[in-house]
CSV table of C-alpha atoms in Angstrom, one decimal:
chain,number,residue,atom,x,y,z
D,1,UNK,CA,-134.8,6.1,-30.2
D,2,UNK,CA,-134.8,9.0,-28.1
D,3,UNK,CA,-135.9,12.7,-29.7
D,4,UNK,CA,-135.3,16.0,-28.6
D,5,UNK,CA,-135.7,18.8,-30.6
D,6,UNK,CA,-136.4,16.7,-33.5
D,7,UNK,CA,-133.3,15.4,-33.4
D,8,UNK,CA,-132.6,11.9,-32.7
D,9,UNK,CA,-129.8,10.6,-30.5
D,10,UNK,CA,-128.5,7.3,-29.7
D,11,UNK,CA,-126.7,7.9,-26.3
D,12,UNK,CA,-128.5,9.1,-23.1
D,13,UNK,CA,-125.2,10.6,-22.1
D,14,UNK,CA,-124.4,14.1,-22.3
D,15,UNK,CA,-120.6,15.3,-21.5
D,16,UNK,CA,-119.2,18.2,-20.8
D,17,UNK,CA,-115.7,19.6,-22.1
D,18,UNK,CA,-113.9,21.3,-19.2
D,19,UNK,CA,-111.0,20.7,-16.6
D,20,UNK,CA,-109.6,17.6,-18.2
D,21,UNK,CA,-106.0,17.0,-17.9
D,22,UNK,CA,-105.2,17.3,-21.9
D,23,UNK,CA,-107.0,17.7,-25.3
D,24,UNK,CA,-106.0,13.9,-26.2
D,25,UNK,CA,-107.6,12.7,-22.7
D,26,UNK,CA,-110.8,14.7,-23.6
D,27,UNK,CA,-110.8,13.2,-27.2
D,28,UNK,CA,-110.4,9.5,-25.7
D,29,UNK,CA,-113.0,10.2,-23.0
D,30,UNK,CA,-115.9,11.5,-25.4
D,31,UNK,CA,-115.0,8.4,-27.5
D,32,UNK,CA,-115.2,6.2,-24.5
D,33,UNK,CA,-118.5,7.6,-23.5
D,34,UNK,CA,-120.6,7.4,-27.1
D,35,UNK,CA,-122.1,10.6,-26.5
D,36,UNK,CA,-123.9,12.4,-29.4
D,37,UNK,CA,-123.5,15.7,-27.4
D,38,UNK,CA,-120.9,17.8,-25.7
D,39,UNK,CA,-121.5,21.1,-23.7
D,40,UNK,CA,-119.2,24.2,-24.5
D,41,UNK,CA,-118.9,27.0,-22.4
D,42,UNK,CA,-117.5,30.8,-24.3
D,43,UNK,CA,-116.2,30.9,-20.6
D,44,UNK,CA,-113.8,28.3,-20.6
D,45,UNK,CA,-110.6,29.0,-18.7
D,46,UNK,CA,-107.4,29.4,-21.4
D,47,UNK,CA,-104.6,27.8,-20.8
D,48,UNK,CA,-102.0,25.6,-22.4
D,49,UNK,CA,-103.8,23.0,-24.7
D,50,UNK,CA,-107.0,24.2,-23.6
D,51,UNK,CA,-108.3,26.9,-25.6
D,52,UNK,CA,-108.3,28.0,-28.8
D,53,UNK,CA,-108.1,26.7,-32.5
D,54,UNK,CA,-107.0,23.3,-31.2
D,55,UNK,CA,-110.0,23.1,-29.2
D,56,UNK,CA,-112.3,23.7,-31.7
D,57,UNK,CA,-110.8,21.2,-34.2
D,58,UNK,CA,-110.9,18.4,-31.5
D,59,UNK,CA,-114.5,18.8,-31.2
D,60,UNK,CA,-115.3,19.2,-34.8
D,61,UNK,CA,-113.0,16.1,-35.7
D,62,UNK,CA,-115.4,14.0,-32.7
D,63,UNK,CA,-118.1,14.1,-35.1
D,64,UNK,CA,-120.6,15.3,-31.9
D,65,UNK,CA,-123.5,18.0,-31.7
D,66,UNK,CA,-122.1,20.9,-29.7
D,67,UNK,CA,-124.4,22.3,-27.0
D,68,UNK,CA,-123.3,25.4,-25.8
D,69,UNK,CA,-124.0,27.3,-22.5
D,70,UNK,CA,-124.2,30.1,-20.5
D,71,UNK,CA,-122.2,29.1,-17.5
D,72,UNK,CA,-121.1,31.7,-15.1
D,73,UNK,CA,-124.2,34.3,-16.2
D,74,UNK,CA,-125.8,35.9,-13.4
D,75,UNK,CA,-128.3,38.2,-15.0
D,76,UNK,CA,-131.0,37.8,-17.8
D,77,UNK,CA,-128.8,40.2,-20.3
D,78,UNK,CA,-125.7,38.4,-19.7
D,79,UNK,CA,-127.3,35.2,-20.1
D,80,UNK,CA,-129.2,36.3,-23.5
D,81,UNK,CA,-126.1,38.0,-24.8
D,82,UNK,CA,-123.8,35.0,-24.5
D,83,UNK,CA,-126.4,32.8,-25.7
D,84,UNK,CA,-126.4,35.1,-29.1
D,85,UNK,CA,-122.6,34.7,-29.2
D,86,UNK,CA,-122.6,31.1,-29.0
D,87,UNK,CA,-125.3,30.9,-32.0
D,88,UNK,CA,-123.0,33.2,-33.8
D,89,UNK,CA,-119.7,31.1,-33.3
D,90,UNK,CA,-121.2,28.0,-33.3
D,91,UNK,CA,-123.8,27.8,-35.9
D,92,UNK,CA,-126.6,26.5,-33.9
D,93,UNK,CA,-129.5,27.5,-32.3
D,94,UNK,CA,-129.1,24.9,-29.5
D,95,UNK,CA,-128.3,26.7,-25.8
D,96,UNK,CA,-127.9,25.6,-22.7
D,97,UNK,CA,-129.4,28.3,-20.6
D,98,UNK,CA,-127.5,28.5,-16.9
D,99,UNK,CA,-128.5,31.6,-15.1
D,100,UNK,CA,-126.9,31.2,-11.5
D,101,UNK,CA,-128.2,32.7,-8.3
D,102,UNK,CA,-125.4,31.9,-5.5
D,103,UNK,CA,-121.8,31.1,-5.8
D,104,UNK,CA,-121.6,28.5,-3.1
D,105,UNK,CA,-124.5,26.4,-4.5
D,106,UNK,CA,-124.7,27.7,-8.3
D,107,UNK,CA,-128.3,27.3,-7.8
D,108,UNK,CA,-130.0,28.5,-10.7
D,109,UNK,CA,-131.7,31.9,-10.7
D,110,UNK,CA,-135.4,30.4,-11.6
D,111,UNK,CA,-136.9,33.5,-12.0
D,112,UNK,CA,-134.4,35.4,-14.3
D,113,UNK,CA,-134.0,31.9,-16.0
D,114,UNK,CA,-137.8,32.0,-16.7
D,115,UNK,CA,-137.4,35.6,-18.1
D,116,UNK,CA,-134.6,34.7,-20.2
D,117,UNK,CA,-135.8,31.5,-21.6
D,118,UNK,CA,-139.0,33.5,-22.5
D,119,UNK,CA,-136.5,36.1,-24.7
D,120,UNK,CA,-134.5,33.0,-26.2
D,121,UNK,CA,-137.5,30.8,-27.3
D,122,UNK,CA,-138.8,33.9,-28.9
D,123,UNK,CA,-135.7,34.8,-30.8
D,124,UNK,CA,-135.4,31.1,-32.4
D,125,UNK,CA,-133.3,29.4,-29.9
D,126,UNK,CA,-134.2,25.6,-28.8
D,127,UNK,CA,-133.5,26.8,-24.8
D,128,UNK,CA,-132.2,23.4,-22.5
D,129,UNK,CA,-132.9,25.1,-19.0
D,130,UNK,CA,-130.9,24.3,-16.1
D,131,UNK,CA,-133.3,24.4,-13.4
D,132,UNK,CA,-134.5,22.9,-10.2
D,133,UNK,CA,-137.0,20.2,-9.7
D,134,UNK,CA,-139.8,22.5,-8.6
D,135,UNK,CA,-142.8,22.0,-10.8
D,136,UNK,CA,-144.1,26.0,-10.9
D,137,UNK,CA,-140.8,26.6,-12.4
D,138,UNK,CA,-141.1,23.9,-14.8
D,139,UNK,CA,-144.3,24.9,-16.0
D,140,UNK,CA,-143.3,28.4,-16.7
D,141,UNK,CA,-140.5,27.1,-18.8
D,142,UNK,CA,-142.7,25.0,-21.0
D,143,UNK,CA,-145.3,28.1,-21.3
D,144,UNK,CA,-142.4,30.1,-22.3
D,145,UNK,CA,-141.2,27.7,-25.3
D,146,UNK,CA,-138.8,25.2,-23.9
D,147,UNK,CA,-139.4,21.5,-25.2
D,148,UNK,CA,-137.0,20.1,-22.3
D,149,UNK,CA,-136.1,20.6,-18.5
D,150,UNK,CA,-132.6,19.7,-17.2
D,151,UNK,CA,-133.2,19.8,-13.3
D,152,UNK,CA,-130.1,19.4,-11.3
D,153,UNK,CA,-129.6,16.3,-9.0
D,154,UNK,CA,-127.3,18.3,-6.6
D,155,UNK,CA,-125.0,21.6,-7.0
D,156,UNK,CA,-122.4,21.3,-9.8
D,157,UNK,CA,-119.6,19.4,-9.3
D,158,UNK,CA,-120.6,18.2,-5.8
D,159,UNK,CA,-120.3,14.7,-6.8
D,160,UNK,CA,-123.8,13.9,-4.1
D,161,UNK,CA,-126.0,12.3,-6.7
D,162,UNK,CA,-129.6,12.4,-6.6
D,163,UNK,CA,-130.1,15.0,-3.4
D,164,UNK,CA,-134.3,15.0,-4.0
D,165,UNK,CA,-135.6,11.7,-5.3
D,166,UNK,CA,-139.0,12.4,-4.3
D,167,UNK,CA,-138.8,15.7,-6.3
D,168,UNK,CA,-137.3,14.2,-9.2
D,169,UNK,CA,-140.0,11.3,-9.3
D,170,UNK,CA,-143.0,14.0,-9.1
D,171,UNK,CA,-141.3,16.2,-12.0
D,172,UNK,CA,-141.1,12.9,-13.8
D,173,UNK,CA,-144.8,11.7,-12.9
D,174,UNK,CA,-146.1,15.3,-13.9
D,175,UNK,CA,-144.5,15.5,-17.1
D,176,UNK,CA,-144.5,12.0,-18.7
D,177,UNK,CA,-144.0,13.0,-22.3
D,178,UNK,CA,-141.2,16.1,-21.6
D,179,UNK,CA,-137.7,15.0,-22.0
D,180,UNK,CA,-135.9,15.2,-18.7
D,181,UNK,CA,-132.3,15.3,-18.0
D,182,UNK,CA,-130.6,15.2,-14.7
D,183,UNK,CA,-127.8,18.0,-15.2
D,184,UNK,CA,-125.1,18.5,-12.2
D,185,UNK,CA,-124.4,17.0,-9.2
D,186,UNK,CA,-123.7,13.2,-10.5
D,187,UNK,CA,-120.5,11.7,-9.2
D,188,UNK,CA,-120.5,7.9,-9.7
D,189,UNK,CA,-122.0,5.8,-12.5
D,190,UNK,CA,-124.5,4.4,-10.0
D,191,UNK,CA,-125.7,7.8,-9.6
D,192,UNK,CA,-126.6,8.1,-13.4
D,193,UNK,CA,-128.3,4.9,-13.3
D,194,UNK,CA,-130.4,5.5,-10.8
D,195,UNK,CA,-131.6,8.5,-12.5
D,196,UNK,CA,-132.4,7.0,-15.8
D,197,UNK,CA,-134.1,4.1,-13.7
D,198,UNK,CA,-136.6,6.8,-12.5
D,199,UNK,CA,-137.6,7.5,-16.3
D,200,UNK,CA,-135.1,10.5,-16.5
D,201,UNK,CA,-134.2,10.5,-20.5
D,202,UNK,CA,-130.9,11.4,-20.1
D,203,UNK,CA,-127.8,12.7,-17.7
D,204,UNK,CA,-125.3,15.6,-18.4
D,205,UNK,CA,-122.0,15.3,-16.4
D,206,UNK,CA,-118.6,16.8,-16.7
D,207,UNK,CA,-117.0,17.1,-13.3
D,208,UNK,CA,-117.1,13.3,-12.4
D,209,UNK,CA,-115.4,12.2,-15.6
D,210,UNK,CA,-112.9,14.9,-15.9
D,211,UNK,CA,-111.4,14.9,-12.8
D,212,UNK,CA,-111.5,11.1,-12.0
D,213,UNK,CA,-108.3,9.1,-11.8
D,214,UNK,CA,-108.6,7.9,-15.0
D,215,UNK,CA,-111.0,10.3,-17.2
D,216,UNK,CA,-111.6,7.3,-20.0
D,217,UNK,CA,-112.5,4.8,-18.1
D,218,UNK,CA,-114.6,6.6,-15.9
D,219,UNK,CA,-116.6,7.6,-19.2
D,220,UNK,CA,-116.7,3.8,-20.3
D,221,UNK,CA,-118.3,3.2,-17.1
D,222,UNK,CA,-121.0,5.9,-17.4
D,223,UNK,CA,-122.1,4.7,-20.9
D,224,UNK,CA,-122.5,1.4,-19.2
D,225,UNK,CA,-124.3,2.9,-16.5
D,226,UNK,CA,-126.9,4.5,-18.5
D,227,UNK,CA,-127.4,2.0,-20.9
D,228,UNK,CA,-128.4,-0.7,-17.9
D,229,UNK,CA,-130.2,1.9,-16.2
D,230,UNK,CA,-132.5,2.3,-19.5
D,231,UNK,CA,-132.8,-1.4,-19.6
D,232,UNK,CA,-134.1,-1.6,-15.9
D,233,UNK,CA,-136.7,1.1,-16.7
D,234,UNK,CA,-137.9,-0.9,-19.5
D,235,UNK,CA,-137.6,-4.0,-17.9
D,236,UNK,CA,-140.3,-2.6,-15.0
D,237,UNK,CA,-138.4,-3.3,-11.5
D,238,UNK,CA,-140.1,-4.8,-8.6
D,239,UNK,CA,-141.5,-2.9,-5.8
D,240,UNK,CA,-140.0,-2.5,-2.8
D,241,UNK,CA,-141.2,-4.0,0.5
D,242,UNK,CA,-141.3,-3.4,3.9
D,243,UNK,CA,-141.5,-7.5,4.7
D,244,UNK,CA,-139.2,-10.1,3.3
D,245,UNK,CA,-140.9,-12.4,0.4
D,246,UNK,CA,-139.7,-16.0,-0.2
D,247,UNK,CA,-137.9,-16.3,-3.6
D,248,UNK,CA,-138.4,-20.3,-3.2
D,249,UNK,CA,-141.7,-21.4,-3.0
D,250,UNK,CA,-142.8,-23.2,0.1
D,251,UNK,CA,-145.8,-24.9,-1.3
D,252,UNK,CA,-144.8,-28.4,-2.0
D,253,UNK,CA,-141.8,-28.5,0.8
D,254,UNK,CA,-140.8,-31.9,2.2
D,255,UNK,CA,-140.7,-32.1,6.1
D,256,UNK,CA,-138.6,-34.9,8.1
D,257,UNK,CA,-140.3,-36.3,11.0
């Protein structure tokens, strides 16, 4: 059983709630994904059937835990203020902390991220920081009170998968007991499975499901992928080799003369 901030979770997948064609499709996708947690932004685009009381009612009906985020924030003050608003609105001290440095890549501003995390942790928030795979950044976030790290796989919405497998593996090896979540850039179920196979505890994604041709079917595919990845990790897969190794023993093989 996975435990994050003293909360036990059944699913190793977290799902975002934006960009879906309709609330009905969002509802079915969340059910198909079997997630325990969905992320919600206070800066959701408002439009027909996309916001307001109907959206919040739907989230409540799905019986999942809400993880508000500070998406779109570029400064410490902006992120901290948004987090405070989220705590009041959603009645939770969980917050996915995003402080963006660059509009083209949506890369985290790691300096502002650490500063905002320190403020929020001291104020009683349980912070889920969207960060890079940099070890020094990770160390700082843990020092200020974060109990989980959420490094990106690739730029948000890019669908590129795991751009820096070496960095992700190093982070996992350096922090064996810290919950790690690959957040952003996942495009295919195979990307999610690969992250879990590396020993990561969870995967968070949004666009790969919401913008798929069939979001509900894709949500189910990702649910199956993280389960397969976890079983693979526990089963201890074989090491890669540079040379072939026969799978059929040659000892005792009959030779014709």
